[in-house]
Tab-separated table of C-alpha atoms in Angstrom:
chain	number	residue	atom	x	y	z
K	1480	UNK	CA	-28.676	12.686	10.210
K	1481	UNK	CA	-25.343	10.416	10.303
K	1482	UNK	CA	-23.019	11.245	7.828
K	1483	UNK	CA	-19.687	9.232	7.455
K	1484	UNK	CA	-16.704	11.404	6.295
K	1485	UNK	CA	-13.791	9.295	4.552
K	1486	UNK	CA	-11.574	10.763	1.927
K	1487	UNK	CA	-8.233	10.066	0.820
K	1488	UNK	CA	-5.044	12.387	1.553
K	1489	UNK	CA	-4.642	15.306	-1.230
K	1490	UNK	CA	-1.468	14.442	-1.843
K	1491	UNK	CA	1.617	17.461	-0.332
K	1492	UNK	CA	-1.908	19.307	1.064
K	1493	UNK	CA	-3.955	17.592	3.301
K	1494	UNK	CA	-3.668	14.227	5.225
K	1495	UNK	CA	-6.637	11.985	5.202
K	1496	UNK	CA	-7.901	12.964	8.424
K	1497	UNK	CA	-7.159	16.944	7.878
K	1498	UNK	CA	-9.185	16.436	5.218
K	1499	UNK	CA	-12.059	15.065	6.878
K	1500	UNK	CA	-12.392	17.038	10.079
K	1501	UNK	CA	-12.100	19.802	7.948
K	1502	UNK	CA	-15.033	18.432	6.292
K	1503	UNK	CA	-16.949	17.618	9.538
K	1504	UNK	CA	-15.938	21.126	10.452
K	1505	UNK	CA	-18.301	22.860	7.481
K	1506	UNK	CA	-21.000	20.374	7.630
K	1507	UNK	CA	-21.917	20.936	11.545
K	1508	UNK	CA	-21.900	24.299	10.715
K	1509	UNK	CA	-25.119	23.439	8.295
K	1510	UNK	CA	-26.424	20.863	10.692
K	1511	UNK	CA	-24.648	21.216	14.329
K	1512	UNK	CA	-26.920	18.126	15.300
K	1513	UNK	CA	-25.348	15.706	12.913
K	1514	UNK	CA	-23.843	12.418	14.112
K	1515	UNK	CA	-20.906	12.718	11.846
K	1516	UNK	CA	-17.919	9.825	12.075
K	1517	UNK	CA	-14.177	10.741	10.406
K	1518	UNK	CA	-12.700	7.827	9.012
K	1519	UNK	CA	-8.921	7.756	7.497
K	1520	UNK	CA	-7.975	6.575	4.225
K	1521	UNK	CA	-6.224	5.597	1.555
K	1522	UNK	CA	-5.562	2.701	-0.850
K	1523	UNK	CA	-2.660	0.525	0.915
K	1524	UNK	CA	0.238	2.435	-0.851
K	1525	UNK	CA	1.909	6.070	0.152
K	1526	UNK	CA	0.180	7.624	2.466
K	1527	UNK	CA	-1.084	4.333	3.993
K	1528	UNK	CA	0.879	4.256	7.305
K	1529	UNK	CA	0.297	8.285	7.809
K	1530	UNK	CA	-3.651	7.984	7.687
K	1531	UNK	CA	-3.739	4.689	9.903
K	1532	UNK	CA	-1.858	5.644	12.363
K	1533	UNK	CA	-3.423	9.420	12.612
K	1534	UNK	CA	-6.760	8.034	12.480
K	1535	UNK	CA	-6.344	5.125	14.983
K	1536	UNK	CA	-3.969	7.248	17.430
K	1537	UNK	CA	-1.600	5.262	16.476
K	1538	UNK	CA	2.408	5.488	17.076
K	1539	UNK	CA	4.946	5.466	14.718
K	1540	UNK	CA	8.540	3.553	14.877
K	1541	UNK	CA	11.243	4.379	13.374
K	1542	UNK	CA	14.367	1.796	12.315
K	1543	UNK	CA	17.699	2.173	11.181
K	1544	UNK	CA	17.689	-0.365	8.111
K	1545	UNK	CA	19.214	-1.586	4.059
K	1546	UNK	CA	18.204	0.660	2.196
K	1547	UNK	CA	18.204	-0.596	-1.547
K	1548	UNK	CA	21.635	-0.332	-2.721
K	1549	UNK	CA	22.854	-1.184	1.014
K	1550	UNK	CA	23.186	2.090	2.159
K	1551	UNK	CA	21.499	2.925	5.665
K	1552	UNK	CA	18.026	4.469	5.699
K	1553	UNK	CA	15.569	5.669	8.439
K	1554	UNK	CA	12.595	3.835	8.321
K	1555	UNK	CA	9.329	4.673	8.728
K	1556	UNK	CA	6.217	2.753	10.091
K	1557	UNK	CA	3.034	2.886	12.550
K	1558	UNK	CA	1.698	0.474	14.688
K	1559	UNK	CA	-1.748	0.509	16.287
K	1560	UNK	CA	-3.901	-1.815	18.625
K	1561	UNK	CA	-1.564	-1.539	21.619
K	1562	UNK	CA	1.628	-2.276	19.469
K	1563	UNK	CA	-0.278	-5.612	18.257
K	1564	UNK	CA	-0.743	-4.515	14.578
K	1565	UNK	CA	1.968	-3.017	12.241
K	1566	UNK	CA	0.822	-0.981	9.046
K	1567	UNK	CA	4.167	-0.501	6.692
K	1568	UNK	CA	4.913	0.550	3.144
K	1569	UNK	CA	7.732	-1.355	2.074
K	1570	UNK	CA	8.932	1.695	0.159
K	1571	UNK	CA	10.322	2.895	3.250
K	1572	UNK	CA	12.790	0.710	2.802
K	1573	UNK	CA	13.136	-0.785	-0.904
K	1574	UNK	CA	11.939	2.203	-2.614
K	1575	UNK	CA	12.488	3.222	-5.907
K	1576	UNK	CA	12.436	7.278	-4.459
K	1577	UNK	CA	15.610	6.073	-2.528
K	1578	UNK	CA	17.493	5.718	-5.265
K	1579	UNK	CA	18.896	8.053	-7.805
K	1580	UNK	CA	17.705	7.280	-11.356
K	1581	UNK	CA	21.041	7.029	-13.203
K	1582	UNK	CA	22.027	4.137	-9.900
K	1583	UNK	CA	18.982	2.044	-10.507
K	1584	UNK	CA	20.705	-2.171	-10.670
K	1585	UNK	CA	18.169	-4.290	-10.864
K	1586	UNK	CA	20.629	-7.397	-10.223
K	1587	UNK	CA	21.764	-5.815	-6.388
K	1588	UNK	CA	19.166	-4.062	-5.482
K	1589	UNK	CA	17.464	-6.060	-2.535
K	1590	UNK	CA	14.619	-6.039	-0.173
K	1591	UNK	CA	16.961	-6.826	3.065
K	1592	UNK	CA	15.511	-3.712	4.323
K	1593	UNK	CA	12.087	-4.800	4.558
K	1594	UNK	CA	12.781	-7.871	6.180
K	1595	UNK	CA	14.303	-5.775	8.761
K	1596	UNK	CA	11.391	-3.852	9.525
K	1597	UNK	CA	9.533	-6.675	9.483
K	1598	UNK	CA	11.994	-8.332	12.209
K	1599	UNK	CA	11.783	-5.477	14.429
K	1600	UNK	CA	8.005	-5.107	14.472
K	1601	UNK	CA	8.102	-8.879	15.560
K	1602	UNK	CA	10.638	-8.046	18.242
K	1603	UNK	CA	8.339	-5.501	19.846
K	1604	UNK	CA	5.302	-7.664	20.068
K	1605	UNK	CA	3.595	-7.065	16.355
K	1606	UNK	CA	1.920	-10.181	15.424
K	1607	UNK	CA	-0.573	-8.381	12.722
K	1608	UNK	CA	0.500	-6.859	10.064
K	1609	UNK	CA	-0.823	-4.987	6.806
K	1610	UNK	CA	2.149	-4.050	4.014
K	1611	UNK	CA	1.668	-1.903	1.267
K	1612	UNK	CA	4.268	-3.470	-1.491
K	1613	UNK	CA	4.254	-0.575	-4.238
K	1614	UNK	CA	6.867	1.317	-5.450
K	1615	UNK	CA	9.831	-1.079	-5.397
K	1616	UNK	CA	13.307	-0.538	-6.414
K	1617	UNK	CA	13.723	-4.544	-6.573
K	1618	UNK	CA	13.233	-7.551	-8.961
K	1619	UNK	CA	14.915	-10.141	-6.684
K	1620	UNK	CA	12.123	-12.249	-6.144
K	1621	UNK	CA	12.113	-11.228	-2.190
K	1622	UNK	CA	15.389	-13.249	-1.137
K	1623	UNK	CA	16.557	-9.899	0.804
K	1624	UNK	CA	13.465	-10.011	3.028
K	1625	UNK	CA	13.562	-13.661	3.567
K	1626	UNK	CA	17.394	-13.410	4.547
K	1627	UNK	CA	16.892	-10.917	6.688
K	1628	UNK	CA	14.200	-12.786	8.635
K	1629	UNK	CA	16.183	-15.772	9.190
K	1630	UNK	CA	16.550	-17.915	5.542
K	1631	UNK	CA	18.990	-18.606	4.157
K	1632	UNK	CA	20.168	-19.994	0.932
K	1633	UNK	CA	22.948	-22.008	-0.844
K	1634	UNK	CA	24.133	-22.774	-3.571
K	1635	UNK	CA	25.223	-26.146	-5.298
K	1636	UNK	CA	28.844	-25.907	-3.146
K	1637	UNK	CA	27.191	-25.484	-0.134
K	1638	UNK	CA	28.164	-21.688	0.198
K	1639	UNK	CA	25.973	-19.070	1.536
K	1640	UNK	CA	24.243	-16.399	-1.103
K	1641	UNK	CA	24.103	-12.963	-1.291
K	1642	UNK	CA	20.733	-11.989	-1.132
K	1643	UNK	CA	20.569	-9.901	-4.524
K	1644	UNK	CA	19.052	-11.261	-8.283
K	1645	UNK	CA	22.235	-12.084	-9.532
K	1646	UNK	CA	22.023	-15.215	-6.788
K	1647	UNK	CA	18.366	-16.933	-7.679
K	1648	UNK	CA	19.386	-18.860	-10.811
K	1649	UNK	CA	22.727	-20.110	-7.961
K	1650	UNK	CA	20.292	-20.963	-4.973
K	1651	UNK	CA	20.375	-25.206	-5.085
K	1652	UNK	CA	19.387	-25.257	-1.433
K	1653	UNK	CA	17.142	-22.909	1.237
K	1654	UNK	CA	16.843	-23.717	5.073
K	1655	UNK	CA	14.755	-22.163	7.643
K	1656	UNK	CA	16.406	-23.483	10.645
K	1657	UNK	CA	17.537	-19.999	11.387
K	1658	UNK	CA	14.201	-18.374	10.591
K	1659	UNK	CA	12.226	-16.046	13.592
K	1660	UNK	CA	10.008	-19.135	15.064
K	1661	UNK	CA	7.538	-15.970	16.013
K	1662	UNK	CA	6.774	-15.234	12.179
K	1663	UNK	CA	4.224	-18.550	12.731
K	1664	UNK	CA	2.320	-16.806	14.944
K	1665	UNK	CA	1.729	-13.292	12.436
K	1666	UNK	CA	-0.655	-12.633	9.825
K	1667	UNK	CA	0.162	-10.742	6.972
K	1668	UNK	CA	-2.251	-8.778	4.871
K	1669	UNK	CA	-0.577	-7.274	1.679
K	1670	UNK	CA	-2.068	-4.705	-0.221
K	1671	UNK	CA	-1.229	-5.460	-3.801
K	1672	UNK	CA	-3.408	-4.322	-6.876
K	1673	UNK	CA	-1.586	-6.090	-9.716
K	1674	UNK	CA	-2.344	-9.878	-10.813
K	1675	UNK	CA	1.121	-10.573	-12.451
K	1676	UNK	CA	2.567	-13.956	-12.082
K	1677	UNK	CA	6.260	-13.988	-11.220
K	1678	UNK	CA	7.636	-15.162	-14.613
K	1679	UNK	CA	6.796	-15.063	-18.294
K	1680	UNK	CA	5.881	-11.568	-20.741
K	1681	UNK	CA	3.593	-10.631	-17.792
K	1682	UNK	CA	5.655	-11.437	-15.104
K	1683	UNK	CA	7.780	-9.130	-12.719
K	1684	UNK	CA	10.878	-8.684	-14.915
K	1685	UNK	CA	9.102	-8.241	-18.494
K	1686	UNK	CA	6.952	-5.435	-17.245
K	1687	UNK	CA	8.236	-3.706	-14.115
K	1688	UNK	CA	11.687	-5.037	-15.005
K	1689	UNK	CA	12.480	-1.495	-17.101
K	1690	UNK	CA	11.539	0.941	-14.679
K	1691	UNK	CA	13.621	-0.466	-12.086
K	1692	UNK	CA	17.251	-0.585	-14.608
K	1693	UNK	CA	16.257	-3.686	-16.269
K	1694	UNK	CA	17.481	-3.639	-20.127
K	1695	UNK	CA	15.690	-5.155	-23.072
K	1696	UNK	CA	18.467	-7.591	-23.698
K	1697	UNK	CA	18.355	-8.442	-20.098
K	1698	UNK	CA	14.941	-9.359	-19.868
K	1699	UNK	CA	15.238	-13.113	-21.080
K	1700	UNK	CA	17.998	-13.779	-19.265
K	1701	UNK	CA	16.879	-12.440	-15.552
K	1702	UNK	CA	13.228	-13.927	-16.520
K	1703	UNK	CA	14.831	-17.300	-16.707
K	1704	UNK	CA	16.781	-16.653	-13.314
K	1705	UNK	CA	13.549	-16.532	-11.966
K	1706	UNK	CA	12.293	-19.017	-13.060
K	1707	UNK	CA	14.648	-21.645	-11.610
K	1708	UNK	CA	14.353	-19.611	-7.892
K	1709	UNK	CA	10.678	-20.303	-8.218
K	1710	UNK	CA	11.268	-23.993	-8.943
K	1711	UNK	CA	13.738	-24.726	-5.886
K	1712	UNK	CA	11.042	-22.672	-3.706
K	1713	UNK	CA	8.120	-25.188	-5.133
K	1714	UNK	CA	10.599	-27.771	-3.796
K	1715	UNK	CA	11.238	-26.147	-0.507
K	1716	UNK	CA	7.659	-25.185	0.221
K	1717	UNK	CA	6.058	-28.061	-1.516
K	1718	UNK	CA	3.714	-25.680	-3.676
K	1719	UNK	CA	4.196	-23.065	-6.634
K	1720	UNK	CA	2.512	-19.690	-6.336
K	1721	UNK	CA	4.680	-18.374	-9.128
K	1722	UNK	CA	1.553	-18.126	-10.995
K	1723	UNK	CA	-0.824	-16.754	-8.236
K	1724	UNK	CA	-1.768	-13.520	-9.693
K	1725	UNK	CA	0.011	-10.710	-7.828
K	1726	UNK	CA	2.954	-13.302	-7.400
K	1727	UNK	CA	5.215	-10.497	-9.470
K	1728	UNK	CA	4.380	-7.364	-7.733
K	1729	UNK	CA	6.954	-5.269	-5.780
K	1730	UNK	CA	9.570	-7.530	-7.977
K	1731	UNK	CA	8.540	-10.984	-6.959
K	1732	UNK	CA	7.860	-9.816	-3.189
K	1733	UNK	CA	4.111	-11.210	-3.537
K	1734	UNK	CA	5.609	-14.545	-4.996
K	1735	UNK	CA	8.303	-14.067	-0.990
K	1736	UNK	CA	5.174	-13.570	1.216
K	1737	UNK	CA	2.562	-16.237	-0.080
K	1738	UNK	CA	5.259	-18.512	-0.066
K	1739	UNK	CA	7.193	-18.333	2.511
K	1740	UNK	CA	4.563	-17.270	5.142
K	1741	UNK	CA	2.047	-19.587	6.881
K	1742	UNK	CA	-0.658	-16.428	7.035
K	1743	UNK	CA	-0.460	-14.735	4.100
K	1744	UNK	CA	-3.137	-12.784	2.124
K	1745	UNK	CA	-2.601	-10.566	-1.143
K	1746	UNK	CA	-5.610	-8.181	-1.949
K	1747	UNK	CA	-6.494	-4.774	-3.131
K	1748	UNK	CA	-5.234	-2.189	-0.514
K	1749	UNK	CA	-8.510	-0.377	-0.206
K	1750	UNK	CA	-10.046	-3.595	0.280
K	1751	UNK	CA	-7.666	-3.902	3.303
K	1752	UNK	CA	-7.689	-0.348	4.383
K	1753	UNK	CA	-11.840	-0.037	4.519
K	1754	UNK	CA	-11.680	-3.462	6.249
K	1755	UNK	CA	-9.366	-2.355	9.012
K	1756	UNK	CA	-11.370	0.779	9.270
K	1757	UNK	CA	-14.532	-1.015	9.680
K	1758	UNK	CA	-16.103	1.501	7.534
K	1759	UNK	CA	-18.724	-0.740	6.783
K	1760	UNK	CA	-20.113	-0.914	10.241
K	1761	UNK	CA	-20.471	2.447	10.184
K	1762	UNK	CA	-22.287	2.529	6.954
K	1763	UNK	CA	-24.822	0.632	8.387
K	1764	UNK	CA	-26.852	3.105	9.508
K	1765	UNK	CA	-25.135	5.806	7.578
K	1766	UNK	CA	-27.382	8.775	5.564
K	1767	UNK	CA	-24.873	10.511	3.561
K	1768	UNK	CA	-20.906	9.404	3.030
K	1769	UNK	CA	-18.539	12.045	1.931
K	1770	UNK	CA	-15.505	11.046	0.204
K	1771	UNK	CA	-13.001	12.743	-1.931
K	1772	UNK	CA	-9.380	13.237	-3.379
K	1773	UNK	CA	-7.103	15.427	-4.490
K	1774	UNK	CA	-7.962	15.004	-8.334
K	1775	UNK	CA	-11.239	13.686	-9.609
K	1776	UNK	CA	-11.132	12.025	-13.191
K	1777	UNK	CA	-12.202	9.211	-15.386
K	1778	UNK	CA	-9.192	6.935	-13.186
K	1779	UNK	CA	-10.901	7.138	-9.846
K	1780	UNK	CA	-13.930	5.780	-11.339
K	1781	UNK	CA	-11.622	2.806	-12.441
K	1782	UNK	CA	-11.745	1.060	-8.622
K	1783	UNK	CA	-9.441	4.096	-7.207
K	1784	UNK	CA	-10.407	4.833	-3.481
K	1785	UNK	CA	-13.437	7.257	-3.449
K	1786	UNK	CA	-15.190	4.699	-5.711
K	1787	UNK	CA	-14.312	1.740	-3.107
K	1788	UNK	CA	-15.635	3.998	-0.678
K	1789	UNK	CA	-18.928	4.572	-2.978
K	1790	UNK	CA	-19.539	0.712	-3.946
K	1791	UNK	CA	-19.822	0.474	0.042
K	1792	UNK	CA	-21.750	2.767	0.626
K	1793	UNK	CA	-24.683	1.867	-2.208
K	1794	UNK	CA	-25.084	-1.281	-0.151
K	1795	UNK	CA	-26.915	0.583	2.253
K	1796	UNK	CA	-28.583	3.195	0.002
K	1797	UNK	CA	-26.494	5.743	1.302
K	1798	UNK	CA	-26.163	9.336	-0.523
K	1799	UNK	CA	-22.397	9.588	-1.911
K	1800	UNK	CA	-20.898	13.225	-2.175
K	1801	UNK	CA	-17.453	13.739	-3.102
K	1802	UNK	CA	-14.688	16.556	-3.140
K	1803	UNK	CA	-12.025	17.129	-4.695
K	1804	UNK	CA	-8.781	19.510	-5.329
K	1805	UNK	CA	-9.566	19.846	-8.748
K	1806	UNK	CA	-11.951	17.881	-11.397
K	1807	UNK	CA	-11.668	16.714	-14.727
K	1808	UNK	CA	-14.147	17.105	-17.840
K	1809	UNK	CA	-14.334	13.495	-18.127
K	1810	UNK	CA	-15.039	12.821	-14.442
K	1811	UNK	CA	-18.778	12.209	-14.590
K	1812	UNK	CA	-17.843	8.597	-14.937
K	1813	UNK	CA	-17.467	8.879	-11.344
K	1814	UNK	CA	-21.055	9.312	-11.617
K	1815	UNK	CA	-21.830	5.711	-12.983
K	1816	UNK	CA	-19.514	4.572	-10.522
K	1817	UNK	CA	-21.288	5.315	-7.380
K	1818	UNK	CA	-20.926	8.760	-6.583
K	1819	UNK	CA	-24.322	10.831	-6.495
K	1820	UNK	CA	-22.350	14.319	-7.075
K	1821	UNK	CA	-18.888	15.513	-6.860
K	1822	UNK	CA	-17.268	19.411	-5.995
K	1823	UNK	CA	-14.225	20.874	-6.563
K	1824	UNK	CA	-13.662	22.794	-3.470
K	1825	UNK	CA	-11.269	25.757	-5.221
K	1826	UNK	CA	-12.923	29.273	-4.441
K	1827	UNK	CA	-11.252	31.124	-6.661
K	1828	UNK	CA	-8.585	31.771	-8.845
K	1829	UNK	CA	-5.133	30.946	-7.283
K	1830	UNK	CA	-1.485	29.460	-7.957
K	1831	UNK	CA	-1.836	25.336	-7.620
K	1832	UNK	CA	0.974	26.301	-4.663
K	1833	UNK	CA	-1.493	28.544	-3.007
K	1834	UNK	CA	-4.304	26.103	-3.768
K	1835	UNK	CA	-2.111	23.450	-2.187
K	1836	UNK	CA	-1.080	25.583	1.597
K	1837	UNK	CA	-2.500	22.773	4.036
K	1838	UNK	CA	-4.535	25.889	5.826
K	1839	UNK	CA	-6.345	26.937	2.810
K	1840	UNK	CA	-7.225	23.571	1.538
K	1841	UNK	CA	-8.873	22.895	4.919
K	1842	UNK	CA	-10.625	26.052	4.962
K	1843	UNK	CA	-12.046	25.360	1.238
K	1844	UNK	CA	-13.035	22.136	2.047
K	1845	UNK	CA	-15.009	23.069	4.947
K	1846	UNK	CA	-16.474	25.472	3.132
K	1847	UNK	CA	-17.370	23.500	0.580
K	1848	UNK	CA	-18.687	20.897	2.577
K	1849	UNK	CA	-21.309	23.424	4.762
K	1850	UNK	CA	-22.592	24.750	1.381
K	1851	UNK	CA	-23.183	20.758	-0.129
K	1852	UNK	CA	-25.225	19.913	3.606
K	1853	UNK	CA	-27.149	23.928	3.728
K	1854	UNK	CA	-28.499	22.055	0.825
K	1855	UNK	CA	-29.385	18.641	1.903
């Protein structure tokens, strides 16, 4: 019997992988001759770099770089593939978790940050890279990360911009002559699950806008800013993604990469994540998959990742078997969705914190997990 294990992190209890082994752990205790293959996970946003890296054996780097607001942050990512492929979460440095609430300014709050991990990735030989782009502090349309890769841009005087939101409706005038000549030579993949367009009522500013300090006055205003940065990038680049869908996610930073970028491709993270962990090829001769999260509900069955795991797998008329930290009565829809049964691996009755301690989550799941297989 081949059984592929791949379930997401349980978010401040298990990592992906801990999570699986822990689950390979209880199920070759029910059949010690099982072929079974641990896979990491997740869905191209937190957690991301953590599971590729530990599943891949992977390093991580770590760069000194502008944080949101300007002030210096440590930043965070992995790289893989002999230091050919980069896996980031642009929240390491534009995040909205690096900035306190009652500081949140839309108009200076910039991506320059990002850029700069990007730049140093390129500097140590990355020429692949996969970005997760959720959880953004920014609505500036991605002029940070572009300045800090080498654009720059001007405005009607011929002066050089700050690369904040206030700037875009100013910018009469980009150049790349100053731009990395090694960002031709990368590939991007960008894990990005919304399908706004950069302007408009559905665009980056109208929704996002308010989460990230933007007020309801505001929002005309700034929306039209936009606007007139996307039109002098039409004219620089000689073709408008403004309304690509996902053009307004992470605050226009879609709109930045499929612009600005010669290899460029926005899609769902898990699509990117079970690509780059060739998952499929596994499946291929796969019996049973075991997948999982921390919370089971009606949501996962709404394309979240156990149910990108489970579409997969029902090519190939494998069993699906899931496990989770705790389910929900309305959870069965998980059911429809792919997954042949679920399990809450909780044993008894306990505090969520003692529920949660990384060494008796991994013991429950493996427990769990021998008891589902004793039975198969």
């Amino acid at each position: 019997m081949k059984v592929v294990v791949a379930i997401d992190s349980f978010k401040g209890s298990m990592s992906s992988m801990e999570a699986g082994n822990a689950a390979k752990e209880g199920i070759l205790k029910a059949h010690p001759d099982a072929n079974v293959v641990v896979k990491p996970l997740a869905d191209g946003g937190e957690g991301t770099v953590e599971a590729l890296v530990e599943g891949f054996g992977g390093t991580y780097e770590f760069v000194k770089v502008s944080g949101p607001l300007g002030a210096e942050v440590n930043a965070r990512y992995g790289t893989m593939q002999g230091g050919k492929t980069a896996i980031m979460e642009m929240a390491e440095a534009g995040g909205i978790i690096l900035v306190d609430r009652n500081a949140l300014d839309p108009w200076r709050a910039s991506t320059v940050g990002v850029g700069q991990m990007i730049k140093n990735a390129v500097e140590k030989g990355c020429r692949d890279f996969i970005v997760g782009i959720g959880g953004s502090a920014t609505t500036e349309g991605g002029i940070g990360m572009l300045s800090a890769l080498g654009f720059e841009f001007f405005d009607a005087d011929g002066n050089l911009l700050e690369p904040v939101f206030e700037s875009l409706a100013k910018v009469a005038r980009i150049s790349g002559e100053k731009v990395m000549p090694e960002l031709d030579e990368c590939h991007f993949q960008v894990a990005c699950d919304v399908k706004n367009p950069l302007c408009g009522e559905n665009g980056c500013v109208y929704v996002y806008g308010p989460q990230k300090g933007v007020k309801p006055e505001e929002r005309q205003p700034m929306d039209e800013m936009m606007a007139k940065f996307a039109e002098v990038v039409k004219n620089f680049v000689g073709e408008d993604y403004s309304n690509m869908p996902g053009a307004g996610a992470a605050g226009g930073l879609g709109f930045a990469f499929r612009s600005f970028f010669k290899n460029v491709e926005l899609r769902p993270g898990i699509s990117i994540v079970l690509d780059a962990i060739e998952l499929e090829k596994e499946l291929a001769d796969a019996d049973v998959v075991v997948t999982g999260e921390g919370r089971l509900d009606s949501q996962t069955a709404n394309g979240k990742v156990p149910v990108g795991v489970a579409k997969l797998a029902k090519k190939y008329d494998c069993r699906v078997v899931a496990m989770a930290g705790s389910v929900t009565d309305d959870a069965d829809a998980c059911n429809n969705a792919g997954i042949d049964a679920f399990f809450p691996i909780l044993r008894g009755i306990s505090t969520l914190d003692e529920a949660m301690d990384n060494s008796t989550a991994k013991k429950n799941i493996s427990l769990t997990a021998e008891q589902v297989f004793r039975l198969m």
